Amino acid sequence: MLLYLGPIIFGFLTGLLLGTRINPNPESDIKFTIGSYIIIFIAALIVAWQIGPYPFYNDIAISTGFISGTVGLIVGNLLRIMVKT
C-alpha cells in the first residue's frame, strides 16, 4: 500500500488558503462551536467515502484530497479566528 502525498498536501494547502480567506459576517449571530466542526468533519468523511479514491490510487478507500482540503479549511478558519482575537 502506497500513500500518495500529492493530493494530501495540495488539498491541505488549498483548504488552508480558503479557510484563512473566509470572512464571517461580524453582524451575524451565527457562531461555529466545536460540535459544528465535528459535524462538518463527519459529513466530509461520508462525502469522501462516497467519492472514493482517484481511479488508479490504491491507498485507502476514501478521497484523501477531499479530506485534507476539509481539514485545511477548518484549520485555516480557526487560525483566522485565533489571530483576529
PDB file of N, CA and C in Angstrom:
ATOM      1  N   MET A   1       0.852  -1.176   0.000  1.00  0.00           N
ATOM      2  CA  MET A   1       0.000   0.000   0.000  1.00  0.00           C
ATOM      3  C   MET A   1       0.898   1.241   0.000  1.00  0.00           C
ATOM      4  N   LEU A   2       0.667   2.098  -0.940  1.00  0.00           N
ATOM      5  CA  LEU A   2       1.448   3.312  -1.090  1.00  0.00           C
ATOM      6  C   LEU A   2       0.526   4.506  -0.890  1.00  0.00           C
ATOM      7  N   LEU A   3       0.906   5.405  -0.007  1.00  0.00           N
ATOM      8  CA  LEU A   3       0.102   6.598   0.256  1.00  0.00           C
ATOM      9  C   LEU A   3       0.615   7.728  -0.623  1.00  0.00           C
ATOM     10  N   TYR A   4      -0.260   8.249  -1.468  1.00  0.00           N
ATOM     11  CA  TYR A   4       0.109   9.347  -2.360  1.00  0.00           C
ATOM     12  C   TYR A   4      -0.008  10.667  -1.614  1.00  0.00           C
ATOM     13  N   LEU A   5       1.088  11.408  -1.530  1.00  0.00           N
ATOM     14  CA  LEU A   5       1.121  12.639  -0.746  1.00  0.00           C
ATOM     15  C   LEU A   5       0.692  13.879  -1.532  1.00  0.00           C
ATOM     16  N   GLY A   6       0.696  13.818  -2.846  1.00  0.00           N
ATOM     17  CA  GLY A   6       0.334  14.977  -3.660  1.00  0.00           C
ATOM     18  C   GLY A   6      -1.051  15.513  -3.366  1.00  0.00           C
ATOM     19  N   PRO A   7      -2.103  14.666  -3.439  1.00  0.00           N
ATOM     20  CA  PRO A   7      -3.442  15.185  -3.137  1.00  0.00           C
ATOM     21  C   PRO A   7      -3.597  15.653  -1.697  1.00  0.00           C
ATOM     22  N   ILE A   8      -2.888  15.006  -0.787  1.00  0.00           N
ATOM     23  CA  ILE A   8      -2.989  15.393   0.621  1.00  0.00           C
ATOM     24  C   ILE A   8      -2.372  16.774   0.839  1.00  0.00           C
ATOM     25  N   ILE A   9      -1.192  16.992   0.312  1.00  0.00           N
ATOM     26  CA  ILE A   9      -0.508  18.275   0.507  1.00  0.00           C
ATOM     27  C   ILE A   9      -1.245  19.408  -0.196  1.00  0.00           C
ATOM     28  N   PHE A  10      -1.574  19.208  -1.468  1.00  0.00           N
ATOM     29  CA  PHE A  10      -2.249  20.273  -2.208  1.00  0.00           C
ATOM     30  C   PHE A  10      -3.666  20.517  -1.706  1.00  0.00           C
ATOM     31  N   GLY A  11      -4.363  19.469  -1.267  1.00  0.00           N
ATOM     32  CA  GLY A  11      -5.691  19.655  -0.683  1.00  0.00           C
ATOM     33  C   GLY A  11      -5.630  20.452   0.598  1.00  0.00           C
ATOM     34  N   PHE A  12      -4.636  20.136   1.449  1.00  0.00           N
ATOM     35  CA  PHE A  12      -4.497  20.874   2.701  1.00  0.00           C
ATOM     36  C   PHE A  12      -4.130  22.333   2.451  1.00  0.00           C
ATOM     37  N   LEU A  13      -3.185  22.570   1.550  1.00  0.00           N
ATOM     38  CA  LEU A  13      -2.782  23.958   1.264  1.00  0.00           C
ATOM     39  C   LEU A  13      -3.925  24.774   0.669  1.00  0.00           C
ATOM     40  N   THR A  14      -4.678  24.175  -0.229  1.00  0.00           N
ATOM     41  CA  THR A  14      -5.828  24.872  -0.811  1.00  0.00           C
ATOM     42  C   THR A  14      -6.881  25.160   0.251  1.00  0.00           C
ATOM     43  N   GLY A  15      -7.179  24.172   1.092  1.00  0.00           N
ATOM     44  CA  GLY A  15      -8.142  24.372   2.175  1.00  0.00           C
ATOM     45  C   GLY A  15      -7.675  25.406   3.172  1.00  0.00           C
ATOM     46  N   LEU A  16      -6.374  25.397   3.478  1.00  0.00           N
ATOM     47  CA  LEU A  16      -5.824  26.382   4.407  1.00  0.00           C
ATOM     48  C   LEU A  16      -5.935  27.791   3.840  1.00  0.00           C
ATOM     49  N   LEU A  17      -5.625  27.937   2.577  1.00  0.00           N
ATOM     50  CA  LEU A  17      -5.732  29.243   1.934  1.00  0.00           C
ATOM     51  C   LEU A  17      -7.174  29.736   1.919  1.00  0.00           C
ATOM     52  N   LEU A  18      -8.098  28.869   1.556  1.00  0.00           N
ATOM     53  CA  LEU A  18      -9.504  29.272   1.540  1.00  0.00           C
ATOM     54  C   LEU A  18     -10.041  29.514   2.945  1.00  0.00           C
ATOM     55  N   GLY A  19      -9.587  28.721   3.906  1.00  0.00           N
ATOM     56  CA  GLY A  19     -10.042  28.905   5.289  1.00  0.00           C
ATOM     57  C   GLY A  19      -9.610  30.222   5.890  1.00  0.00           C
ATOM     58  N   THR A  20      -8.433  30.698   5.514  1.00  0.00           N
ATOM     59  CA  THR A  20      -7.996  31.985   6.037  1.00  0.00           C
ATOM     60  C   THR A  20      -8.671  33.149   5.319  1.00  0.00           C
ATOM     61  N   ARG A  21      -9.209  32.909   4.150  1.00  0.00           N
ATOM     62  CA  ARG A  21      -9.847  33.978   3.381  1.00  0.00           C
ATOM     63  C   ARG A  21     -11.334  34.108   3.683  1.00  0.00           C
ATOM     64  N   ILE A  22     -11.942  33.114   4.314  1.00  0.00           N
ATOM     65  CA  ILE A  22     -13.367  33.190   4.639  1.00  0.00           C
ATOM     66  C   ILE A  22     -13.556  34.232   5.724  1.00  0.00           C
ATOM     67  N   ASN A  23     -14.345  35.229   5.428  1.00  0.00           N
ATOM     68  CA  ASN A  23     -14.568  36.323   6.366  1.00  0.00           C
ATOM     69  C   ASN A  23     -16.009  36.251   6.857  1.00  0.00           C
ATOM     70  N   PRO A  24     -16.202  35.755   8.079  1.00  0.00           N
ATOM     71  CA  PRO A  24     -17.571  35.697   8.584  1.00  0.00           C
ATOM     72  C   PRO A  24     -18.135  37.096   8.806  1.00  0.00           C
ATOM     73  N   ASN A  25     -19.408  37.219   8.628  1.00  0.00           N
ATOM     74  CA  ASN A  25     -20.090  38.496   8.808  1.00  0.00           C
ATOM     75  C   ASN A  25     -20.081  38.854  10.297  1.00  0.00           C
ATOM     76  N   PRO A  26     -19.451  39.964  10.690  1.00  0.00           N
ATOM     77  CA  PRO A  26     -19.378  40.293  12.123  1.00  0.00           C
ATOM     78  C   PRO A  26     -20.733  40.637  12.728  1.00  0.00           C
ATOM     79  N   GLU A  27     -21.694  41.014  11.914  1.00  0.00           N
ATOM     80  CA  GLU A  27     -23.011  41.359  12.440  1.00  0.00           C
ATOM     81  C   GLU A  27     -23.909  40.146  12.607  1.00  0.00           C
ATOM     82  N   SER A  28     -23.451  38.981  12.154  1.00  0.00           N
ATOM     83  CA  SER A  28     -24.250  37.771  12.226  1.00  0.00           C
ATOM     84  C   SER A  28     -24.144  37.145  13.615  1.00  0.00           C
ATOM     85  N   ASP A  29     -25.211  36.504  14.036  1.00  0.00           N
ATOM     86  CA  ASP A  29     -25.224  35.822  15.332  1.00  0.00           C
ATOM     87  C   ASP A  29     -24.803  34.367  15.205  1.00  0.00           C
ATOM     88  N   ILE A  30     -24.435  33.923  14.021  1.00  0.00           N
ATOM     89  CA  ILE A  30     -24.052  32.535  13.803  1.00  0.00           C
ATOM     90  C   ILE A  30     -22.605  32.350  14.245  1.00  0.00           C
ATOM     91  N   LYS A  31     -22.387  31.440  15.166  1.00  0.00           N
ATOM     92  CA  LYS A  31     -21.047  31.123  15.658  1.00  0.00           C
ATOM     93  C   LYS A  31     -20.816  29.626  15.486  1.00  0.00           C
ATOM     94  N   PHE A  32     -19.606  29.253  15.052  1.00  0.00           N
ATOM     95  CA  PHE A  32     -19.253  27.845  14.943  1.00  0.00           C
ATOM     96  C   PHE A  32     -18.738  27.353  16.282  1.00  0.00           C
ATOM     97  N   THR A  33     -19.342  26.274  16.770  1.00  0.00           N
ATOM     98  CA  THR A  33     -18.891  25.646  18.006  1.00  0.00           C
ATOM     99  C   THR A  33     -18.058  24.420  17.656  1.00  0.00           C
ATOM    100  N   ILE A  34     -17.525  23.782  18.672  1.00  0.00           N
ATOM    101  CA  ILE A  34     -16.744  22.560  18.449  1.00  0.00           C
ATOM    102  C   ILE A  34     -17.636  21.485  17.836  1.00  0.00           C
ATOM    103  N   GLY A  35     -18.864  21.428  18.281  1.00  0.00           N
ATOM    104  CA  GLY A  35     -19.806  20.447  17.738  1.00  0.00           C
ATOM    105  C   GLY A  35     -20.072  20.640  16.250  1.00  0.00           C
ATOM    106  N   SER A  36     -20.132  21.885  15.818  1.00  0.00           N
ATOM    107  CA  SER A  36     -20.366  22.132  14.398  1.00  0.00           C
ATOM    108  C   SER A  36     -19.165  21.710  13.557  1.00  0.00           C
ATOM    109  N   TYR A  37     -17.947  21.900  14.083  1.00  0.00           N
ATOM    110  CA  TYR A  37     -16.759  21.432  13.367  1.00  0.00           C
ATOM    111  C   TYR A  37     -16.738  19.904  13.283  1.00  0.00           C
ATOM    112  N   ILE A  38     -17.172  19.239  14.334  1.00  0.00           N
ATOM    113  CA  ILE A  38     -17.230  17.773  14.316  1.00  0.00           C
ATOM    114  C   ILE A  38     -18.247  17.292  13.294  1.00  0.00           C
ATOM    115  N   ILE A  39     -19.402  17.915  13.232  1.00  0.00           N
ATOM    116  CA  ILE A  39     -20.433  17.538  12.258  1.00  0.00           C
ATOM    117  C   ILE A  39     -19.942  17.782  10.832  1.00  0.00           C
ATOM    118  N   ILE A  40     -19.264  18.899  10.601  1.00  0.00           N
ATOM    119  CA  ILE A  40     -18.719  19.182   9.272  1.00  0.00           C
ATOM    120  C   ILE A  40     -17.697  18.121   8.878  1.00  0.00           C
ATOM    121  N   PHE A  41     -16.841  17.716   9.818  1.00  0.00           N
ATOM    122  CA  PHE A  41     -15.823  16.710   9.525  1.00  0.00           C
ATOM    123  C   PHE A  41     -16.462  15.337   9.257  1.00  0.00           C
ATOM    124  N   ILE A  42     -17.482  14.969  10.017  1.00  0.00           N
ATOM    125  CA  ILE A  42     -18.163  13.695   9.783  1.00  0.00           C
ATOM    126  C   ILE A  42     -18.853  13.701   8.428  1.00  0.00           C
ATOM    127  N   ALA A  43     -19.494  14.807   8.080  1.00  0.00           N
ATOM    128  CA  ALA A  43     -20.121  14.911   6.760  1.00  0.00           C
ATOM    129  C   ALA A  43     -19.068  14.834   5.650  1.00  0.00           C
ATOM    130  N   ALA A  44     -17.906  15.449   5.869  1.00  0.00           N
ATOM    131  CA  ALA A  44     -16.829  15.378   4.875  1.00  0.00           C
ATOM    132  C   ALA A  44     -16.302  13.957   4.728  1.00  0.00           C
ATOM    133  N   LEU A  45     -16.221  13.207   5.830  1.00  0.00           N
ATOM    134  CA  LEU A  45     -15.813  11.805   5.742  1.00  0.00           C
ATOM    135  C   LEU A  45     -16.795  10.980   4.921  1.00  0.00           C
ATOM    136  N   ILE A  46     -18.078  11.221   5.116  1.00  0.00           N
ATOM    137  CA  ILE A  46     -19.094  10.483   4.349  1.00  0.00           C
ATOM    138  C   ILE A  46     -19.002  10.830   2.867  1.00  0.00           C
ATOM    139  N   VAL A  47     -18.843  12.102   2.556  1.00  0.00           N
ATOM    140  CA  VAL A  47     -18.711  12.521   1.157  1.00  0.00           C
ATOM    141  C   VAL A  47     -17.447  11.948   0.541  1.00  0.00           C
ATOM    142  N   ALA A  48     -16.328  11.985   1.276  1.00  0.00           N
ATOM    143  CA  ALA A  48     -15.065  11.457   0.761  1.00  0.00           C
ATOM    144  C   ALA A  48     -15.146   9.957   0.543  1.00  0.00           C
ATOM    145  N   TRP A  49     -15.895   9.263   1.380  1.00  0.00           N
ATOM    146  CA  TRP A  49     -16.072   7.826   1.200  1.00  0.00           C
ATOM    147  C   TRP A  49     -16.908   7.541  -0.051  1.00  0.00           C
ATOM    148  N   GLN A  50     -17.911   8.375  -0.290  1.00  0.00           N
ATOM    149  CA  GLN A  50     -18.744   8.197  -1.483  1.00  0.00           C
ATOM    150  C   GLN A  50     -17.999   8.567  -2.759  1.00  0.00           C
ATOM    151  N   ILE A  51     -17.131   9.578  -2.701  1.00  0.00           N
ATOM    152  CA  ILE A  51     -16.336   9.955  -3.874  1.00  0.00           C
ATOM    153  C   ILE A  51     -15.351   8.851  -4.220  1.00  0.00           C
ATOM    154  N   GLY A  52     -14.703   8.317  -3.201  1.00  0.00           N
ATOM    155  CA  GLY A  52     -13.712   7.265  -3.414  1.00  0.00           C
ATOM    156  C   GLY A  52     -12.388   7.825  -3.892  1.00  0.00           C
ATOM    157  N   PRO A  53     -11.375   6.967  -3.952  1.00  0.00           N
ATOM    158  CA  PRO A  53     -10.056   7.438  -4.390  1.00  0.00           C
ATOM    159  C   PRO A  53     -10.032   7.668  -5.893  1.00  0.00           C
ATOM    160  N   TYR A  54      -9.011   8.377  -6.327  1.00  0.00           N
ATOM    161  CA  TYR A  54      -8.795   8.565  -7.759  1.00  0.00           C
ATOM    162  C   TYR A  54      -8.628   7.181  -8.396  1.00  0.00           C
ATOM    163  N   PRO A  55      -9.072   6.979  -9.631  1.00  0.00           N
ATOM    164  CA  PRO A  55      -9.137   5.614 -10.186  1.00  0.00           C
ATOM    165  C   PRO A  55      -7.861   4.782 -10.088  1.00  0.00           C
ATOM    166  N   PHE A  56      -6.692   5.343 -10.222  1.00  0.00           N
ATOM    167  CA  PHE A  56      -5.510   4.492 -10.165  1.00  0.00           C
ATOM    168  C   PHE A  56      -4.777   4.589  -8.836  1.00  0.00           C
ATOM    169  N   TYR A  57      -5.376   5.248  -7.817  1.00  0.00           N
ATOM    170  CA  TYR A  57      -4.796   5.250  -6.473  1.00  0.00           C
ATOM    171  C   TYR A  57      -5.338   4.033  -5.733  1.00  0.00           C
ATOM    172  N   ASN A  58      -4.468   3.316  -5.084  1.00  0.00           N
ATOM    173  CA  ASN A  58      -4.881   2.130  -4.337  1.00  0.00           C
ATOM    174  C   ASN A  58      -4.537   2.231  -2.866  1.00  0.00           C
ATOM    175  N   ASP A  59      -4.450   3.448  -2.328  1.00  0.00           N
ATOM    176  CA  ASP A  59      -4.007   3.587  -0.944  1.00  0.00           C
ATOM    177  C   ASP A  59      -5.129   3.291   0.047  1.00  0.00           C
ATOM    178  N   ILE A  60      -6.138   4.128   0.132  1.00  0.00           N
ATOM    179  CA  ILE A  60      -7.267   3.887   1.036  1.00  0.00           C
ATOM    180  C   ILE A  60      -8.558   4.146   0.281  1.00  0.00           C
ATOM    181  N   ALA A  61      -9.667   3.772   0.882  1.00  0.00           N
ATOM    182  CA  ALA A  61     -10.951   3.779   0.175  1.00  0.00           C
ATOM    183  C   ALA A  61     -11.677   5.116   0.221  1.00  0.00           C
ATOM    184  N   ILE A  62     -11.014   6.182   0.656  1.00  0.00           N
ATOM    185  CA  ILE A  62     -11.661   7.495   0.668  1.00  0.00           C
ATOM    186  C   ILE A  62     -10.840   8.466  -0.157  1.00  0.00           C
ATOM    187  N   SER A  63     -11.429   9.588  -0.470  1.00  0.00           N
ATOM    188  CA  SER A  63     -10.734  10.631  -1.221  1.00  0.00           C
ATOM    189  C   SER A  63      -9.854  11.427  -0.253  1.00  0.00           C
ATOM    190  N   THR A  64      -8.565  11.175  -0.313  1.00  0.00           N
ATOM    191  CA  THR A  64      -7.643  11.824   0.624  1.00  0.00           C
ATOM    192  C   THR A  64      -7.514  13.321   0.357  1.00  0.00           C
ATOM    193  N   GLY A  65      -7.624  13.723  -0.894  1.00  0.00           N
ATOM    194  CA  GLY A  65      -7.543  15.142  -1.227  1.00  0.00           C
ATOM    195  C   GLY A  65      -8.716  15.919  -0.654  1.00  0.00           C
ATOM    196  N   PHE A  66      -9.907  15.323  -0.695  1.00  0.00           N
ATOM    197  CA  PHE A  66     -11.099  15.987  -0.167  1.00  0.00           C
ATOM    198  C   PHE A  66     -11.012  16.115   1.347  1.00  0.00           C
ATOM    199  N   ILE A  67     -10.588  15.066   2.017  1.00  0.00           N
ATOM    200  CA  ILE A  67     -10.473  15.107   3.473  1.00  0.00           C
ATOM    201  C   ILE A  67      -9.415  16.116   3.906  1.00  0.00           C
ATOM    202  N   SER A  68      -8.260  16.111   3.246  1.00  0.00           N
ATOM    203  CA  SER A  68      -7.214  17.056   3.645  1.00  0.00           C
ATOM    204  C   SER A  68      -7.626  18.493   3.322  1.00  0.00           C
ATOM    205  N   GLY A  69      -8.395  18.692   2.268  1.00  0.00           N
ATOM    206  CA  GLY A  69      -8.923  20.020   1.974  1.00  0.00           C
ATOM    207  C   GLY A  69      -9.892  20.493   3.039  1.00  0.00           C
ATOM    208  N   THR A  70     -10.726  19.582   3.531  1.00  0.00           N
ATOM    209  CA  THR A  70     -11.658  19.931   4.599  1.00  0.00           C
ATOM    210  C   THR A  70     -10.917  20.258   5.889  1.00  0.00           C
ATOM    211  N   VAL A  71      -9.902  19.462   6.211  1.00  0.00           N
ATOM    212  CA  VAL A  71      -9.100  19.725   7.409  1.00  0.00           C
ATOM    213  C   VAL A  71      -8.388  21.071   7.268  1.00  0.00           C
ATOM    214  N   GLY A  72      -7.837  21.347   6.089  1.00  0.00           N
ATOM    215  CA  GLY A  72      -7.184  22.629   5.856  1.00  0.00           C
ATOM    216  C   GLY A  72      -8.144  23.798   5.978  1.00  0.00           C
ATOM    217  N   LEU A  73      -9.359  23.615   5.510  1.00  0.00           N
ATOM    218  CA  LEU A  73     -10.378  24.659   5.622  1.00  0.00           C
ATOM    219  C   LEU A  73     -10.697  24.955   7.084  1.00  0.00           C
ATOM    220  N   ILE A  74     -10.845  23.918   7.882  1.00  0.00           N
ATOM    221  CA  ILE A  74     -11.154  24.095   9.300  1.00  0.00           C
ATOM    222  C   ILE A  74      -9.965  24.729  10.026  1.00  0.00           C
ATOM    223  N   VAL A  75      -8.752  24.251   9.749  1.00  0.00           N
ATOM    224  CA  VAL A  75      -7.555  24.804  10.393  1.00  0.00           C
ATOM    225  C   VAL A  75      -7.362  26.268   9.997  1.00  0.00           C
ATOM    226  N   GLY A  76      -7.565  26.585   8.730  1.00  0.00           N
ATOM    227  CA  GLY A  76      -7.437  27.973   8.278  1.00  0.00           C
ATOM    228  C   GLY A  76      -8.458  28.883   8.933  1.00  0.00           C
ATOM    229  N   ASN A  77      -9.678  28.385   9.071  1.00  0.00           N
ATOM    230  CA  ASN A  77     -10.720  29.185   9.729  1.00  0.00           C
ATOM    231  C   ASN A  77     -10.379  29.399  11.192  1.00  0.00           C
ATOM    232  N   LEU A  78      -9.892  28.358  11.864  1.00  0.00           N
ATOM    233  CA  LEU A  78      -9.516  28.504  13.266  1.00  0.00           C
ATOM    234  C   LEU A  78      -8.316  29.424  13.429  1.00  0.00           C
ATOM    235  N   LEU A  79      -7.359  29.359  12.510  1.00  0.00           N
ATOM    236  CA  LEU A  79      -6.209  30.269  12.565  1.00  0.00           C
ATOM    237  C   LEU A  79      -6.644  31.717  12.419  1.00  0.00           C
ATOM    238  N   ARG A  80      -7.580  31.951  11.507  1.00  0.00           N
ATOM    239  CA  ARG A  80      -8.064  33.315  11.318  1.00  0.00           C
ATOM    240  C   ARG A  80      -8.782  33.823  12.570  1.00  0.00           C
ATOM    241  N   ILE A  81      -9.553  32.959  13.202  1.00  0.00           N
ATOM    242  CA  ILE A  81     -10.255  33.354  14.412  1.00  0.00           C
ATOM    243  C   ILE A  81      -9.266  33.623  15.542  1.00  0.00           C
ATOM    244  N   MET A  82      -8.239  32.762  15.680  1.00  0.00           N
ATOM    245  CA  MET A  82      -7.267  32.914  16.769  1.00  0.00           C
ATOM    246  C   MET A  82      -6.404  34.164  16.567  1.00  0.00           C
ATOM    247  N   VAL A  83      -6.036  34.470  15.349  1.00  0.00           N
ATOM    248  CA  VAL A  83      -5.201  35.641  15.102  1.00  0.00           C
ATOM    249  C   VAL A  83      -6.016  36.923  15.257  1.00  0.00           C
ATOM    250  N   LYS A  84      -7.291  36.864  14.893  1.00  0.00           N
ATOM    251  CA  LYS A  84      -8.135  38.047  14.953  1.00  0.00           C
ATOM    252  C   LYS A  84      -8.426  38.465  16.381  1.00  0.00           C
ATOM    253  N   THR A  85      -8.549  37.501  17.307  1.00  0.00           N
ATOM    254  CA  THR A  85      -8.889  37.844  18.686  1.00  0.00           C
ATOM    255  C   THR A  85      -7.697  37.909  19.577  1.00  0.00           C
TER     256      THR A  85
END
